[in-house]
Structures are given as C-alpha cells and as structure tokens.
Amino acid sequence: MANIPARLKAFLPLKLLNQGKVRDTYELPGYPNLILVVASDRLSIFDFVLNTLVPAKGEVLNAFNIFWKTQCLPRFLGDTFSHDLFAHGAAIDKFLPAEMCGNEELHKRAVIVQKLHMDSIEHIVRGYLTGSGWDAYRTTTPPTICGHVLPEGLYDGSELPYPIYTPTTKAAVGHDEHMDVTVARRQFPGAEGCVTRIYSAGQEYARSRGIIVADTKMETGRRSPQHVNGFILADEVLTPDSSRFWDLEEWERLRAERKSPTPWDKQVVRNWGKAAGIHRCRPQIEEDVEWVHKQVVPESVVAETSATYFAIFKRLTGLTLPEFQNRFLLA
Ligand SMILES: Nc1ncnc2c1ncn2[C@@H]1O[C@H](COP(=O)(O)OP(=O)(O)OP(=O)(O)O)[C@@H](O)[C@H]1O
Ligand SMILES: [Mg+2]
C-alpha cells in the first residue's frame, strides 16, 4: 500500500501477506489456512495512514477484538455467531516458528485467525443518526439512507427506529462509496441479518456499561467464495477505530435539546485532520500522500486519542488494559 510511511514497514521473519492501514498480516509456515494478524500503533483517518504512532493503540485494539469475539458476543449470540479468531495471547506460540515464541509484545498485539476469502464490502450498521448518515437523511425527501426510508423529524444524534444496514464498497485504495442496500442484499444474501445481530448484541452490552455504539463497521469473510451463506466475522469488531461511541449519560442529557453528544472515539483526530485539510486529499494521488505524511499530529491529539481508547476499554470490560492482558493474554 503506497500510503504507509517507510519507517512503519513490517519487522517479523515471516512472509508479509498484506499491510493494511493498521494491521499487518503474515503467512504461517505449515499452516496454509491460518494467518498471523499484528495490530500496529498506526493511526489512520480519511483513508490515510498518518506519520504518527499512538503508543499501545495496537495493544488496546487487539484486546477489544479478543474481548468481543471470545468473551462477550458468544454469550449473546450463541451458535448463530462465528468469528475468525483461532488463537490469541500466549496460545499463538503453538503456531509460530520457534524463534518467535515467548514474545510478550506479540502476545499483546497479535492473533492467529482463519484465513478467509474476504467479502468485498464494508458492513456498516447504524443504530443512531449522525455523520454521513445524518448528511444523507437531511438532504433527501423523504429522508433516506442507502435505500432505507426513515421517519421525518429526527435530529443529529437521534436513536433510529431500528438498526439500519448501510454498506459501502471496500476500495483497495481511496475512499469507500455508499452502496444501495438492495444491491448489497443481492450480492451478499444473509449478511445484513448476521451483522445487524452482532451490532444489536454489542450495543445492548455497551449500553449496560454506559456506552452507546452509534454506528459501526464490520468485515466478513467465508471459507470459500462458493459458501453462499456462512458469513464469518473477520478483522476488528466494535473498536473505537471502527465505531462511533458516545457516553450514554451525555446522550440522555442532550436528548431534550435534540443535540448529538461529544464523540468518544477517533473523532478528535478527524477534527484535527479536517482543520489541516486532510479530508480533501486523495489517497491514490502520490503528492497528496506525501503532503499528508508531512503533517505533524499535535501531541495533545495523540494523548487524547490514547486516553480515550484506554478509558472506553476500561468502561466496557471493567478491566484496565494491563489487567486484561495479564488475565487473558500473557502466560
Ligand atoms: N480472517 C481474515 N482472513 C483474511 N484477511 C483478513 C482477515 N481478517 C482481516 N483481514 C484483512 O486484513 C487486513 C487488516 O488490515 P487493517 O485492519 O489495517 O485494514 P484496512 O482494510 O487497511 O483498513 P480499514 O479496516 O480501516 O478499512 C484487511 O485487509 C482485512 O480485510
Ligand atoms: Mg480493518
């Protein structure tokens, strides 16, 4: 991917299969159906990787993903839910070459997942109206988002009558585009129900901990493209990189004023990026990429992002990151 600063290139003695904006995936010798996914501290907005690392961000993202896939979602969804996670924490050592074993940094950042054929779609589910959903709502008559016709009179921050599925394309480079829901339903029959159930379970749990998941993005894959159904939840799920989180108490307080709460996620970085002009840049244009890499993210933005991710993790799981790691990841 052109858009990744050279100093963030991969470091492991395995064959690098793919470098995403945040995660690096590696082949595992002897295990053709598994891959190693390592979460880095990279920070991305508007489809650009910024030239800044957020200390321990990859660790906390990895812990979120493991928490949801192994601790929380199976309790809500039982057998109706399948995910890609195969091994995490110190248990990954069984699948690694001997010289990579016992590496706590990897135990905190990496997971081994089933290597899936990824579906070329980003599944977005919204339970609340904000962001590009709000933009579509307020500029259409009757108010419509991705083909869902919604009641009049909602505001930026409103709870929707029911969670809606608003998928986008998954662009290799550049910005994803909104998809009409009927097209997505035809191409990926059954996926909408699967990801909406995951969102609703996550939202119900998060609300019980005082957090609203306003919307979220998920990815799915299948064991083979011939598997018509059988969507498996892949990649990250319900993290502050992939979701909009709000504080429940603030949302309830602001409801009377018909106002949206302060975003509690990566929005602080997006706000800085917007003020700097990054949202107008195009990831497929080399000069734009070089210009973005010269922009210095202020330390205060990095510190606030890091503090936010840690605070949400604690609120959601009841554990600090080191407590979670000691209990579930380190031998
Ligand atoms: N189980 C899996 N099998 C195969 N590929 C996977 C699996 N889980 C995740 N991936 C892929 O690994 C990569 C992870 O990289 P990363 O999370 O940085 O994503 P990205 O696509 O660059 O960015 P973003 O998620 O922000 O759109 C993605 O390309 C994702 O589709
Ligand atoms: Mg991803």
CSV table of C-alpha atoms and ligand atoms in Angstrom, one decimal:
chain,number,residue,atom,x,y,z
A,1,MET,CA,0.0,0.0,0.0
A,2,ALA,CA,1.6,3.3,-1.2
A,3,ASN,CA,0.1,5.2,1.7
A,4,ILE,CA,2.2,3.8,4.6
A,5,PRO,CA,5.3,5.6,5.8
A,6,ALA,CA,8.6,3.7,5.2
A,7,ARG,CA,9.5,3.7,8.9
A,8,LEU,CA,6.4,1.7,9.7
A,9,LYS,CA,7.3,-1.3,7.5
A,10,ALA,CA,7.0,-4.8,8.8
A,11,PHE,CA,9.6,-6.4,11.0
A,12,LEU,CA,8.8,-10.1,11.5
A,13,PRO,CA,10.8,-13.0,10.0
A,14,LEU,CA,7.6,-14.2,8.2
A,15,LYS,CA,6.3,-13.5,4.7
A,16,LEU,CA,4.2,-10.4,4.8
A,17,LEU,CA,0.9,-11.0,3.0
A,18,ASN,CA,-0.7,-7.6,3.4
A,19,GLN,CA,-0.1,-4.3,5.1
A,20,GLY,CA,-3.4,-2.7,6.0
A,21,LYS,CA,-3.8,0.8,7.4
A,22,VAL,CA,-3.4,-0.6,10.9
A,23,ARG,CA,-2.7,-4.3,10.8
A,24,ASP,CA,0.0,-6.4,9.1
A,25,THR,CA,-0.9,-10.0,8.1
A,26,TYR,CA,1.7,-12.7,7.7
A,27,GLU,CA,1.8,-16.2,6.4
A,28,LEU,CA,2.4,-19.0,8.9
A,29,PRO,CA,4.7,-21.7,7.7
A,30,GLY,CA,3.0,-25.1,7.8
A,31,TYR,CA,-0.5,-23.6,8.3
A,32,PRO,CA,-1.9,-22.6,4.9
A,33,ASN,CA,-5.4,-21.9,6.4
A,34,LEU,CA,-4.2,-19.6,9.1
A,35,ILE,CA,-2.6,-16.1,9.2
A,36,LEU,CA,-0.9,-14.0,11.9
A,37,VAL,CA,-2.5,-10.5,12.2
A,38,VAL,CA,-0.4,-8.0,14.1
A,39,ALA,CA,-2.1,-4.7,15.2
A,40,SER,CA,0.3,-1.7,15.0
A,41,ASP,CA,0.1,1.7,16.7
A,42,ARG,CA,-0.6,3.3,13.3
A,43,LEU,CA,-3.3,6.0,13.1
A,44,SER,CA,-5.5,6.5,10.0
A,45,ILE,CA,-8.1,9.0,9.0
A,46,PHE,CA,-9.9,9.7,5.7
A,47,ASP,CA,-8.1,6.6,4.3
A,48,PHE,CA,-4.6,8.0,5.0
A,49,VAL,CA,-2.1,6.5,7.5
A,50,LEU,CA,-0.7,9.4,9.4
A,51,ASN,CA,3.0,9.7,10.1
A,52,THR,CA,2.4,9.3,13.9
A,53,LEU,CA,2.2,6.4,16.2
A,54,VAL,CA,-0.2,6.3,19.2
A,55,PRO,CA,1.6,4.3,21.9
A,56,ALA,CA,-0.1,0.9,22.7
A,57,LYS,CA,-3.0,1.6,20.4
A,58,GLY,CA,-2.5,-1.7,18.7
A,59,GLU,CA,-2.5,-3.5,22.0
A,60,VAL,CA,-5.8,-1.9,23.1
A,61,LEU,CA,-7.4,-2.6,19.6
A,62,ASN,CA,-6.3,-6.2,19.8
A,63,ALA,CA,-7.7,-6.5,23.3
A,64,PHE,CA,-11.1,-5.0,22.2
A,65,ASN,CA,-11.3,-7.5,19.4
A,66,ILE,CA,-10.5,-10.5,21.6
A,67,PHE,CA,-12.9,-9.3,24.3
A,68,TRP,CA,-15.8,-9.0,21.9
A,69,LYS,CA,-15.1,-12.2,19.9
A,70,THR,CA,-14.3,-14.5,22.8
A,71,GLN,CA,-16.0,-13.1,26.0
A,72,CYS,CA,-19.0,-11.0,25.0
A,73,LEU,CA,-20.6,-11.7,21.7
A,74,PRO,CA,-20.8,-15.6,22.1
A,75,ARG,CA,-22.8,-15.1,25.3
A,76,PHE,CA,-25.4,-13.0,23.5
A,77,LEU,CA,-25.4,-14.8,20.2
A,78,GLY,CA,-24.5,-18.5,20.9
A,79,ASP,CA,-24.2,-20.7,17.9
A,80,THR,CA,-25.6,-18.1,15.5
A,81,PHE,CA,-22.3,-16.3,15.6
A,82,SER,CA,-19.0,-17.3,14.1
A,83,HIS,CA,-15.7,-15.4,14.0
A,84,ASP,CA,-12.3,-15.8,12.5
A,85,LEU,CA,-10.2,-15.9,15.7
A,86,PHE,CA,-8.2,-19.1,16.1
A,87,ALA,CA,-5.7,-18.4,18.8
A,88,HIS,CA,-4.7,-15.4,20.9
A,89,GLY,CA,-2.3,-14.4,23.7
A,90,ALA,CA,0.4,-16.9,24.6
A,91,ALA,CA,-1.5,-19.7,22.8
A,92,ILE,CA,-0.3,-18.3,19.5
A,93,ASP,CA,3.1,-19.7,20.2
A,94,LYS,CA,1.9,-23.2,19.1
A,95,PHE,CA,1.7,-22.0,15.6
A,96,LEU,CA,4.8,-19.8,15.4
A,97,PRO,CA,8.4,-20.7,14.4
A,98,ALA,CA,10.5,-21.5,17.5
A,99,GLU,CA,12.5,-18.2,17.3
A,100,MET,CA,9.3,-16.2,17.6
A,101,CYS,CA,7.9,-17.9,20.7
A,102,GLY,CA,7.7,-16.3,24.2
A,103,ASN,CA,7.4,-12.8,22.7
A,104,GLU,CA,5.1,-10.8,25.0
A,105,GLU,CA,4.9,-7.9,22.6
A,106,LEU,CA,3.3,-10.3,20.0
A,107,HIS,CA,1.1,-11.9,22.7
A,108,LYS,CA,-0.4,-8.5,23.3
A,109,ARG,CA,-0.7,-7.4,19.7
A,110,ALA,CA,-1.2,-10.4,17.5
A,111,VAL,CA,-3.9,-13.0,16.9
A,112,ILE,CA,-4.0,-16.1,14.7
A,113,VAL,CA,-7.1,-16.1,12.5
A,114,GLN,CA,-8.6,-18.4,9.9
A,115,LYS,CA,-7.6,-17.2,6.5
A,116,LEU,CA,-10.8,-16.2,4.9
A,117,HIS,CA,-11.9,-15.1,1.4
A,118,MET,CA,-12.9,-11.6,2.4
A,119,ASP,CA,-16.2,-10.2,1.1
A,120,SER,CA,-15.6,-7.1,-0.9
A,121,ILE,CA,-18.0,-5.0,1.2
A,122,GLU,CA,-17.8,-2.9,4.4
A,123,HIS,CA,-20.9,-3.7,6.5
A,124,ILE,CA,-22.0,-0.6,8.3
A,125,VAL,CA,-24.8,-0.8,10.8
A,126,ARG,CA,-26.3,2.4,12.4
A,127,GLY,CA,-28.5,2.5,15.5
A,128,TYR,CA,-28.3,6.3,15.7
A,129,LEU,CA,-28.3,9.1,13.2
A,130,THR,CA,-25.0,11.0,12.7
A,131,GLY,CA,-22.1,11.6,10.4
A,132,SER,CA,-22.7,10.7,6.7
A,133,GLY,CA,-26.0,9.0,7.7
A,134,TRP,CA,-27.2,12.4,9.0
A,135,ASP,CA,-25.9,14.1,5.8
A,136,ALA,CA,-28.0,11.7,3.7
A,137,TYR,CA,-31.0,12.0,5.9
A,138,ARG,CA,-31.2,15.8,5.9
A,139,THR,CA,-30.6,16.1,2.2
A,140,THR,CA,-33.2,13.7,0.8
A,141,THR,CA,-37.0,13.7,0.6
A,142,PRO,CA,-38.4,11.6,2.1
A,143,PRO,CA,-35.3,11.2,4.3
A,144,THR,CA,-33.5,8.1,3.1
A,145,ILE,CA,-30.1,6.5,3.9
A,146,CYS,CA,-28.8,3.8,1.4
A,147,GLY,CA,-32.4,3.0,0.4
A,148,HIS,CA,-33.9,2.9,3.9
A,149,VAL,CA,-36.8,5.4,4.1
A,150,LEU,CA,-36.9,6.9,7.6
A,151,PRO,CA,-39.4,8.9,9.5
A,152,GLU,CA,-39.3,12.8,9.4
A,153,GLY,CA,-38.3,14.8,12.5
A,154,LEU,CA,-35.1,13.0,13.6
A,155,TYR,CA,-32.1,15.1,14.7
A,156,ASP,CA,-28.3,14.6,14.5
A,157,GLY,CA,-27.9,12.2,17.5
A,158,SER,CA,-31.4,10.6,17.3
A,159,GLU,CA,-31.9,6.9,18.0
A,160,LEU,CA,-33.2,5.3,14.8
A,161,PRO,CA,-36.5,3.3,15.0
A,162,TYR,CA,-34.4,0.1,14.3
A,163,PRO,CA,-30.7,-0.5,13.4
A,164,ILE,CA,-30.2,0.0,9.7
A,165,TYR,CA,-27.7,-1.6,7.4
A,166,THR,CA,-25.8,1.0,5.2
A,167,PRO,CA,-23.0,-0.9,3.5
A,168,THR,CA,-20.1,0.7,1.4
A,169,THR,CA,-17.8,-0.7,-1.2
A,170,LYS,CA,-14.4,-1.7,0.0
A,171,ALA,CA,-11.9,0.2,-2.1
A,172,ALA,CA,-8.3,-1.1,-2.2
A,173,VAL,CA,-7.0,2.5,-2.4
A,174,GLY,CA,-9.1,5.6,-2.0
A,175,HIS,CA,-12.5,6.3,-0.4
A,176,ASP,CA,-15.3,3.7,0.0
A,177,GLU,CA,-18.6,4.5,-1.7
A,178,HIS,CA,-22.1,4.1,-0.3
A,179,MET,CA,-24.0,1.1,-1.7
A,180,ASP,CA,-27.7,0.8,-2.1
A,181,VAL,CA,-28.9,-1.8,0.4
A,182,THR,CA,-30.8,-3.8,-2.3
A,183,VAL,CA,-27.6,-4.3,-4.3
A,184,ALA,CA,-25.8,-5.5,-1.2
A,185,ARG,CA,-28.6,-7.8,-0.3
A,186,ARG,CA,-28.4,-9.4,-3.8
A,187,GLN,CA,-24.6,-9.7,-3.7
A,188,PHE,CA,-24.3,-11.0,-0.1
A,189,PRO,CA,-27.7,-12.6,0.8
A,190,GLY,CA,-27.9,-13.1,4.6
A,191,ALA,CA,-25.0,-10.8,5.5
A,192,GLU,CA,-27.3,-8.0,6.7
A,193,GLY,CA,-29.0,-10.1,9.3
A,194,CYS,CA,-25.7,-11.5,10.5
A,195,VAL,CA,-24.0,-8.1,11.1
A,196,THR,CA,-27.2,-6.4,12.4
A,197,ARG,CA,-27.5,-9.1,15.1
A,198,ILE,CA,-23.8,-8.6,16.0
A,199,TYR,CA,-24.4,-4.8,16.2
A,200,SER,CA,-27.5,-5.2,18.4
A,201,ALA,CA,-25.8,-7.6,20.8
A,202,GLY,CA,-22.8,-5.3,21.1
A,203,GLN,CA,-25.0,-2.2,21.5
A,204,GLU,CA,-27.1,-4.0,24.2
A,205,TYR,CA,-23.9,-4.9,26.2
A,206,ALA,CA,-22.3,-1.5,25.7
A,207,ARG,CA,-25.4,0.3,26.9
A,208,SER,CA,-25.4,-1.8,30.0
A,209,ARG,CA,-21.9,-0.3,30.6
A,210,GLY,CA,-23.0,3.3,29.9
A,211,ILE,CA,-21.8,3.5,26.3
A,212,ILE,CA,-23.7,4.0,23.1
A,213,VAL,CA,-22.4,2.4,19.9
A,214,ALA,CA,-23.9,4.9,17.4
A,215,ASP,CA,-22.7,3.0,14.4
A,216,THR,CA,-20.0,0.5,13.4
A,217,LYS,CA,-18.2,-1.0,10.5
A,218,MET,CA,-17.6,-4.8,10.2
A,219,GLU,CA,-15.9,-7.1,7.7
A,220,THR,CA,-16.9,-10.6,6.9
A,221,GLY,CA,-15.3,-13.5,5.0
A,222,ARG,CA,-16.1,-17.0,4.0
A,223,ARG,CA,-14.2,-20.3,3.9
A,224,SER,CA,-14.6,-20.3,0.2
A,225,PRO,CA,-16.4,-17.9,-2.2
A,226,GLN,CA,-18.7,-20.9,-3.0
A,227,HIS,CA,-20.2,-20.8,0.5
A,228,VAL,CA,-23.3,-18.8,-0.3
A,229,ASN,CA,-24.1,-18.2,3.3
A,230,GLY,CA,-21.7,-18.8,6.2
A,231,PHE,CA,-20.6,-15.3,6.8
A,232,ILE,CA,-17.8,-15.2,9.4
A,233,LEU,CA,-17.0,-12.1,11.3
A,234,ALA,CA,-13.4,-11.1,10.5
A,235,ASP,CA,-11.0,-8.2,11.1
A,236,GLU,CA,-11.7,-6.0,14.1
A,237,VAL,CA,-15.1,-5.6,15.7
A,238,LEU,CA,-16.6,-2.8,17.8
A,239,THR,CA,-13.4,-0.9,18.4
A,240,PRO,CA,-13.1,2.9,18.6
A,241,ASP,CA,-11.3,2.7,15.2
A,242,SER,CA,-14.3,1.1,13.6
A,243,SER,CA,-17.2,2.6,15.6
A,244,ARG,CA,-18.7,5.8,16.9
A,245,PHE,CA,-19.0,5.6,20.7
A,246,TRP,CA,-21.0,8.1,22.9
A,247,ASP,CA,-21.4,8.4,26.6
A,248,LEU,CA,-24.9,7.2,27.4
A,249,GLU,CA,-25.5,9.7,30.2
A,250,GLU,CA,-24.5,12.6,28.0
A,251,TRP,CA,-26.7,11.3,25.2
A,252,GLU,CA,-29.7,11.2,27.6
A,253,ARG,CA,-29.0,14.7,28.9
A,254,LEU,CA,-28.8,16.2,25.4
A,255,ARG,CA,-31.9,14.4,24.1
A,256,ALA,CA,-34.2,17.2,25.3
A,257,GLU,CA,-32.1,19.7,23.3
A,258,ARG,CA,-32.0,17.5,20.2
A,259,LYS,CA,-28.2,17.6,20.2
A,260,SER,CA,-25.6,15.0,19.4
A,261,PRO,CA,-23.1,14.0,22.2
A,262,THR,CA,-19.3,14.6,22.1
A,263,PRO,CA,-17.8,11.8,20.0
A,264,TRP,CA,-15.8,9.4,22.2
A,265,ASP,CA,-13.5,7.7,19.7
A,266,LYS,CA,-11.2,8.8,16.8
A,267,GLN,CA,-13.2,12.0,16.1
A,268,VAL,CA,-10.6,14.2,17.8
A,269,VAL,CA,-8.1,13.1,15.1
A,270,ARG,CA,-10.7,13.6,12.3
A,271,ASN,CA,-11.4,17.1,13.6
A,272,TRP,CA,-7.7,17.9,13.6
A,273,GLY,CA,-7.3,16.3,10.1
A,274,LYS,CA,-10.3,18.3,8.8
A,275,ALA,CA,-8.8,21.6,10.1
A,276,ALA,CA,-5.5,20.7,8.4
A,277,GLY,CA,-7.3,19.9,5.1
A,278,ILE,CA,-6.5,16.1,5.0
A,279,HIS,CA,-10.2,15.3,4.2
A,280,ARG,CA,-9.8,16.9,0.8
A,281,CYS,CA,-6.7,14.8,-0.1
A,282,ARG,CA,-6.9,11.8,-2.4
A,283,PRO,CA,-5.1,8.6,-1.2
A,284,GLN,CA,-4.5,7.5,-4.8
A,285,ILE,CA,-2.5,10.7,-5.7
A,286,GLU,CA,1.2,10.4,-4.7
A,287,GLU,CA,1.6,14.2,-4.0
A,288,ASP,CA,-1.4,14.1,-1.7
A,289,VAL,CA,0.1,11.1,0.2
A,290,GLU,CA,3.5,12.9,0.6
A,291,TRP,CA,1.8,16.1,1.8
A,292,VAL,CA,-0.3,14.2,4.4
A,293,HIS,CA,2.9,12.4,5.7
A,294,LYS,CA,4.5,15.8,6.3
A,295,GLN,CA,1.6,16.9,8.6
A,296,VAL,CA,2.5,16.6,12.2
A,297,VAL,CA,-0.3,15.4,14.5
A,298,PRO,CA,-0.1,17.5,17.7
A,299,GLU,CA,1.0,15.7,20.8
A,300,SER,CA,-2.2,16.7,22.5
A,301,VAL,CA,-4.3,15.0,19.8
A,302,VAL,CA,-2.2,11.8,20.2
A,303,ALA,CA,-2.5,11.9,24.0
A,304,GLU,CA,-6.3,12.5,23.9
A,305,THR,CA,-6.8,9.6,21.5
A,306,SER,CA,-4.8,7.3,23.6
A,307,ALA,CA,-6.6,8.3,26.8
A,308,THR,CA,-10.0,7.9,25.1
A,309,TYR,CA,-9.2,4.4,23.8
A,310,PHE,CA,-8.0,3.3,27.3
A,311,ALA,CA,-11.0,4.8,29.0
A,312,ILE,CA,-13.5,3.2,26.7
A,313,PHE,CA,-11.8,-0.2,27.1
A,314,LYS,CA,-11.9,0.1,30.9
A,315,ARG,CA,-15.6,1.2,30.9
A,316,LEU,CA,-16.6,-1.6,28.6
A,317,THR,CA,-14.7,-4.5,30.1
A,318,GLY,CA,-14.3,-3.4,33.7
A,319,LEU,CA,-10.6,-4.1,33.4
A,320,THR,CA,-7.6,-1.9,32.6
A,321,LEU,CA,-5.5,-3.0,29.6
A,322,PRO,CA,-2.7,-4.5,31.7
A,323,GLU,CA,-5.3,-6.3,33.9
A,324,PHE,CA,-7.0,-7.8,30.7
A,325,GLN,CA,-3.6,-8.7,29.3
A,326,ASN,CA,-2.4,-10.4,32.4
A,327,ARG,CA,-5.7,-12.4,32.8
A,328,PHE,CA,-6.3,-13.4,29.1
A,329,LEU,CA,-3.1,-12.9,27.0
A,330,LEU,CA,0.1,-13.5,28.9
A,331,ALA,CA,1.0,-17.0,30.0
B,1,LIG,N1,-9.7,-13.6,8.8
B,1,LIG,C1,-9.2,-12.9,7.8
B,1,LIG,N2,-8.8,-13.5,6.6
B,1,LIG,C2,-8.2,-12.8,5.6
B,1,LIG,N3,-8.0,-11.5,5.7
B,1,LIG,C3,-8.4,-10.8,6.8
B,1,LIG,C4,-9.0,-11.5,7.9
B,1,LIG,N4,-9.3,-10.5,8.9
B,1,LIG,C5,-8.8,-9.4,8.4
B,1,LIG,N5,-8.3,-9.5,7.1
B,1,LIG,C6,-7.8,-8.4,6.3
B,1,LIG,O1,-6.6,-8.0,6.9
B,1,LIG,C7,-6.4,-6.6,6.7
B,1,LIG,C8,-6.3,-5.9,8.1
B,1,LIG,O2,-5.8,-4.6,7.9
B,1,LIG,P1,-6.4,-3.3,8.5
B,1,LIG,O3,-7.3,-3.6,9.7
B,1,LIG,O4,-5.3,-2.4,8.8
B,1,LIG,O5,-7.5,-2.9,7.4
B,1,LIG,P2,-7.6,-1.9,6.2
B,1,LIG,O6,-8.5,-2.6,5.3
B,1,LIG,O7,-6.3,-1.4,5.7
B,1,LIG,O8,-8.3,-0.6,6.8
B,1,LIG,P3,-9.7,-0.4,7.4
B,1,LIG,O9,-10.1,-1.6,8.2
B,1,LIG,O10,-9.5,0.8,8.2
B,1,LIG,O11,-10.6,-0.2,6.2
B,1,LIG,C9,-7.6,-6.1,5.9
B,1,LIG,O12,-7.3,-6.1,4.6
B,1,LIG,C10,-8.7,-7.2,6.2
B,1,LIG,O13,-9.6,-7.3,5.1
B,2,MG,MG,-9.6,-3.2,9.1
